XYZ file of N, CA, C and O in Angstrom:
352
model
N 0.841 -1.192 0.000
C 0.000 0.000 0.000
C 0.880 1.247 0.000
O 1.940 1.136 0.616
N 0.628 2.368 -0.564
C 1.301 3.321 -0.249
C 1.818 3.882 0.987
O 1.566 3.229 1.999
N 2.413 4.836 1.108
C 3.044 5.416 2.315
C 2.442 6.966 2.097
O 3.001 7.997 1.724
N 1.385 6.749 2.400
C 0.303 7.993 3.029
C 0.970 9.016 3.853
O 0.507 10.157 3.846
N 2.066 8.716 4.604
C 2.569 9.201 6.144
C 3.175 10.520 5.519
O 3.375 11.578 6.116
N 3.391 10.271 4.362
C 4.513 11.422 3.480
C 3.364 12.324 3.096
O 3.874 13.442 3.168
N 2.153 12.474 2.743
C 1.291 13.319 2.824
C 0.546 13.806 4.190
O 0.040 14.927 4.157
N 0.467 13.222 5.108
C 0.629 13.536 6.571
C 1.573 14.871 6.928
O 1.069 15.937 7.283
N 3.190 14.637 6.767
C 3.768 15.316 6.695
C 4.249 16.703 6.139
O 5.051 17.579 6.464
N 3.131 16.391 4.890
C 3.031 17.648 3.831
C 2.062 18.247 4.136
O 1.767 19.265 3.509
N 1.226 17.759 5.268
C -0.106 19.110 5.400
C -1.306 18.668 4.274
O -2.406 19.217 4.331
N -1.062 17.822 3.434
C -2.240 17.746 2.215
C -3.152 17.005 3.406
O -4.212 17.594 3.618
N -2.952 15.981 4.103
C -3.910 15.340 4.390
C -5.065 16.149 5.595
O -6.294 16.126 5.658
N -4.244 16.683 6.269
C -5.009 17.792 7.026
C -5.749 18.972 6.236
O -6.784 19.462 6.688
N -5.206 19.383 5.099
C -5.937 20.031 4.278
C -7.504 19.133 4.007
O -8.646 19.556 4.187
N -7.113 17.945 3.580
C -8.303 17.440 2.721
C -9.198 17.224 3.857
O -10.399 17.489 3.818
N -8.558 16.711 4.921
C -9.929 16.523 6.163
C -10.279 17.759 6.787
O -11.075 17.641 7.719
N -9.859 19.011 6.492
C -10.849 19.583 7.149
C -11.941 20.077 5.968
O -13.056 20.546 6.196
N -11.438 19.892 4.876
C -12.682 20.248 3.969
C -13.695 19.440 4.052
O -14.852 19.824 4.224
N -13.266 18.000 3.911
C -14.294 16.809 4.100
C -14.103 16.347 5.512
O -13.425 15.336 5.697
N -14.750 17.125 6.752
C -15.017 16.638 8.248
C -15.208 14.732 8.018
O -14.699 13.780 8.609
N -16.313 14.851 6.730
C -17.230 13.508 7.111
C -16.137 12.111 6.962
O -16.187 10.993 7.476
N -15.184 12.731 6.046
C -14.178 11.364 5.885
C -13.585 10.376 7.003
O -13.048 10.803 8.025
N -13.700 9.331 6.778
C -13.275 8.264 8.246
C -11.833 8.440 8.524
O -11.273 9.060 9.427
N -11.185 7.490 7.165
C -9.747 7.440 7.396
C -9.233 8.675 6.457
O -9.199 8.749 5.229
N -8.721 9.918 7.772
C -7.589 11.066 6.728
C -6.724 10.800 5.858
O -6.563 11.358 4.772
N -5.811 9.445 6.571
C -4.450 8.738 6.226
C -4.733 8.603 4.388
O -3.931 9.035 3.559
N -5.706 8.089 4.137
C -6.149 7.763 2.926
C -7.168 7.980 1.728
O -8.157 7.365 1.328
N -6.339 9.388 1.241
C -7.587 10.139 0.530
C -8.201 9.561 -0.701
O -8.010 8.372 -0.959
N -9.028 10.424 -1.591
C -9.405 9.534 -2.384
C -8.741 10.198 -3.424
O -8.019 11.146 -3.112
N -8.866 9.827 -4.800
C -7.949 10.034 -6.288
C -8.766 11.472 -5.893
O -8.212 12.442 -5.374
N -9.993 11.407 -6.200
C -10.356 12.805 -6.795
C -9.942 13.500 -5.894
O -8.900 13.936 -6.382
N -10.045 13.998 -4.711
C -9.330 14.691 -3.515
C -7.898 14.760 -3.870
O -7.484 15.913 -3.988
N -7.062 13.848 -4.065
C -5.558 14.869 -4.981
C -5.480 15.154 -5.738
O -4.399 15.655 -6.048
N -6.628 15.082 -6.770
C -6.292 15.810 -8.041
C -6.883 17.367 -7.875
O -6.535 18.394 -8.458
N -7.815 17.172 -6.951
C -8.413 18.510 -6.502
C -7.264 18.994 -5.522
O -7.040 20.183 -5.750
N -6.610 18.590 -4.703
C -5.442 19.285 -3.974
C -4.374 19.539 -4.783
O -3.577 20.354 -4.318
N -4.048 18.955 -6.160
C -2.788 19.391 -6.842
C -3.347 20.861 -7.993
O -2.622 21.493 -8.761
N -4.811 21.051 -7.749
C -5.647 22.161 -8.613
C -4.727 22.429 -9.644
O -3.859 21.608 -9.941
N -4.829 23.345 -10.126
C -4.006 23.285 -11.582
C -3.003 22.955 -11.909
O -2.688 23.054 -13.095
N -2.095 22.413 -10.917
C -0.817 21.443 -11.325
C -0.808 20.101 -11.690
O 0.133 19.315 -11.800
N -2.088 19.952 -11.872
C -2.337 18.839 -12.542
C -2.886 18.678 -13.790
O -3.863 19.391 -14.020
N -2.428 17.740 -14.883
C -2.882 17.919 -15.927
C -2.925 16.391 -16.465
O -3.737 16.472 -17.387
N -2.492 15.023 -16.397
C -3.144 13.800 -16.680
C -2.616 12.995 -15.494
O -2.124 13.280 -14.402
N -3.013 11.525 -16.356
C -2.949 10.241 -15.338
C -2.923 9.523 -16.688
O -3.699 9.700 -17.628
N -1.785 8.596 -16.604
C -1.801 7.659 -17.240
C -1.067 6.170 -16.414
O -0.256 6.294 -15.497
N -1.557 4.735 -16.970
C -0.940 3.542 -16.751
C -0.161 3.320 -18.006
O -0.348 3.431 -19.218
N 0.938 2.903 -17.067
C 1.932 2.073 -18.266
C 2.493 2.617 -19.688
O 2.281 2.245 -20.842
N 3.692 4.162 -18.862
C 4.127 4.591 -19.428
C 5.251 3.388 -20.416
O 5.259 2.273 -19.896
N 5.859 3.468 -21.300
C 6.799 2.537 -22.178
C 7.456 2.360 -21.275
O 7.205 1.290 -20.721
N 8.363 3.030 -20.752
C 9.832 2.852 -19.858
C 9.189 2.215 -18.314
O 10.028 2.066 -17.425
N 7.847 1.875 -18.021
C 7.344 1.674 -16.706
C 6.050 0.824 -17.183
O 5.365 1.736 -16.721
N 5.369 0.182 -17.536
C 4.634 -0.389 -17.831
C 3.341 -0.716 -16.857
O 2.158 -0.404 -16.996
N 4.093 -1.553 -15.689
C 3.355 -1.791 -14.609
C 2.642 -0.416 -13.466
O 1.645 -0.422 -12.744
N 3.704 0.669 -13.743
C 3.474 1.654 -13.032
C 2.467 3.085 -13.567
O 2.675 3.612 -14.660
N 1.721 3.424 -12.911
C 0.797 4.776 -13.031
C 2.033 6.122 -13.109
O 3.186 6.061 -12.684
N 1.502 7.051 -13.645
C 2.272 7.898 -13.828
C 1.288 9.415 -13.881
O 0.269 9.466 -14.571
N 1.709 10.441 -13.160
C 0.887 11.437 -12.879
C 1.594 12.862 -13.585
O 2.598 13.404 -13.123
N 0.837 13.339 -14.808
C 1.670 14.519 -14.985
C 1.211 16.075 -14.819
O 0.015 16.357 -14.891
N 2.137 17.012 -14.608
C 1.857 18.148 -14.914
C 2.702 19.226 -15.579
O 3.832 19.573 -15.235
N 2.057 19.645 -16.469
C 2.527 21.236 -17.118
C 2.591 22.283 -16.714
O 3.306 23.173 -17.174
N 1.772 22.377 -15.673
C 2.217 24.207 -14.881
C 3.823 24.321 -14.276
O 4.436 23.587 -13.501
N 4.205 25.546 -14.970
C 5.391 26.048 -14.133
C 6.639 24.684 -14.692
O 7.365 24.135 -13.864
N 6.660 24.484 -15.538
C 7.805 23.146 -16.362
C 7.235 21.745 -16.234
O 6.686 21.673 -15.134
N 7.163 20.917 -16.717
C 7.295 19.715 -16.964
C 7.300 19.182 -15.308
O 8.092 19.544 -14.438
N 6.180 18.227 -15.169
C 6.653 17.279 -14.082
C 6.156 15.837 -13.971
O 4.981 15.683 -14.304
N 6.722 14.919 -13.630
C 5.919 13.501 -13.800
C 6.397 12.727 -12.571
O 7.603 12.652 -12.335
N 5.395 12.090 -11.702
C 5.470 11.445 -10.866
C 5.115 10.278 -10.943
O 3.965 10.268 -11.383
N 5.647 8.809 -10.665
C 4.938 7.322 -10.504
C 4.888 6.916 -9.108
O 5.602 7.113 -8.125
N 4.019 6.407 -9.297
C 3.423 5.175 -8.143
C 2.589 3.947 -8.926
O 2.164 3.658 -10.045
N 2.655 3.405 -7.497
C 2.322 1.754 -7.869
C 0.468 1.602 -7.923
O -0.146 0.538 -8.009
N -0.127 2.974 -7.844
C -1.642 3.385 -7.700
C -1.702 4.611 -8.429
O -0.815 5.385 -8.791
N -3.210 4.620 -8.593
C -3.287 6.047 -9.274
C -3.112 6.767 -8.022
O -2.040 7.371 -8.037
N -3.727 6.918 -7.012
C -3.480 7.541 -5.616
C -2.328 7.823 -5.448
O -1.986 9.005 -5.426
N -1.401 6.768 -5.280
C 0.068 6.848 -5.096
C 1.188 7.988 -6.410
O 2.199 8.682 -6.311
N 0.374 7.655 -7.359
C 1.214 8.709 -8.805
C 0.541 9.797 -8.145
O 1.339 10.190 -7.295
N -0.663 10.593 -8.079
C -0.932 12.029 -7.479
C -0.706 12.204 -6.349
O -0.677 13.382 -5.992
N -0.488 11.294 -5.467
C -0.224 11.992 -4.142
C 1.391 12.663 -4.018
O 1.761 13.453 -3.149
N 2.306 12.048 -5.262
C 3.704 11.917 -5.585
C 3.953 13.177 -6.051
O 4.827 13.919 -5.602
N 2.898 13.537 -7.306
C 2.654 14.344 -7.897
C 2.907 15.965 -7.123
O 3.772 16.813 -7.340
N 1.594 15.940 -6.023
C 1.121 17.219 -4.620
C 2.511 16.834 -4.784
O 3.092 17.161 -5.819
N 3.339 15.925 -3.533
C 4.715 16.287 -3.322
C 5.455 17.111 -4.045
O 6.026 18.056 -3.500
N 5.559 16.877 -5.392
C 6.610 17.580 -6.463
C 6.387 18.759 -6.164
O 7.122 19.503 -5.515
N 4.891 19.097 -6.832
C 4.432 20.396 -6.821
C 5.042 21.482 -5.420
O 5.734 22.500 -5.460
N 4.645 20.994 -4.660
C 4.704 21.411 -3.493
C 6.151 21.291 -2.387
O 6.214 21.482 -1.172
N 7.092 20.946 -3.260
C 8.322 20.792 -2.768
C 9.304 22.029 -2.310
O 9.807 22.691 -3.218
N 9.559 22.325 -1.141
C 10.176 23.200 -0.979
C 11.489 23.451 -1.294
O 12.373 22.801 -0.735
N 11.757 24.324 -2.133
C 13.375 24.308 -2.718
C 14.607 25.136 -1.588
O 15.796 25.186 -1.902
């Protein structure tokens, strides 16, 4: 399963639960909830790029080129928020 704990750490997951009070488990948001937390830094989702086959892959065009994988679609956008949101 993914490692959720790394969005814990980033504040997304506290973001998403206080918008959605009603959600059970914070630890584990849903796809649409990071694609709505990465808001316009997001721009697709694809499986089984050539060079990765087995793996999801999350991209975006705002502000340069970025592409994140995981072993879930969840896991490619939650990878994704990270990038975006990476402090330099």
């Amino acid at each position: 399963k993914p490692d959720y704990m790394k969005l814990v750490d980033a504040d997304i997951v506290t973001t998403i639960y206080n918008k959605y009070p009603e959600q059970r488990d914070p630890y584990r948001p849903t796809l649409s909830e990071l694609i709505e937390a990465c808001g316009e830094g997001f721009s697709a989702l694809m499986r089984g790029a050539k060079e990765r086959p087995d793996k999801w892959t999350a991209f975006s065009e705002t502000g340069g080129d970025l592409l994140e994988r995981g072993e879930t679609p969840e896991e490619a956008v939650a990878n994704l928020w990270l990038g975006l949101n990476r402090k330099l």
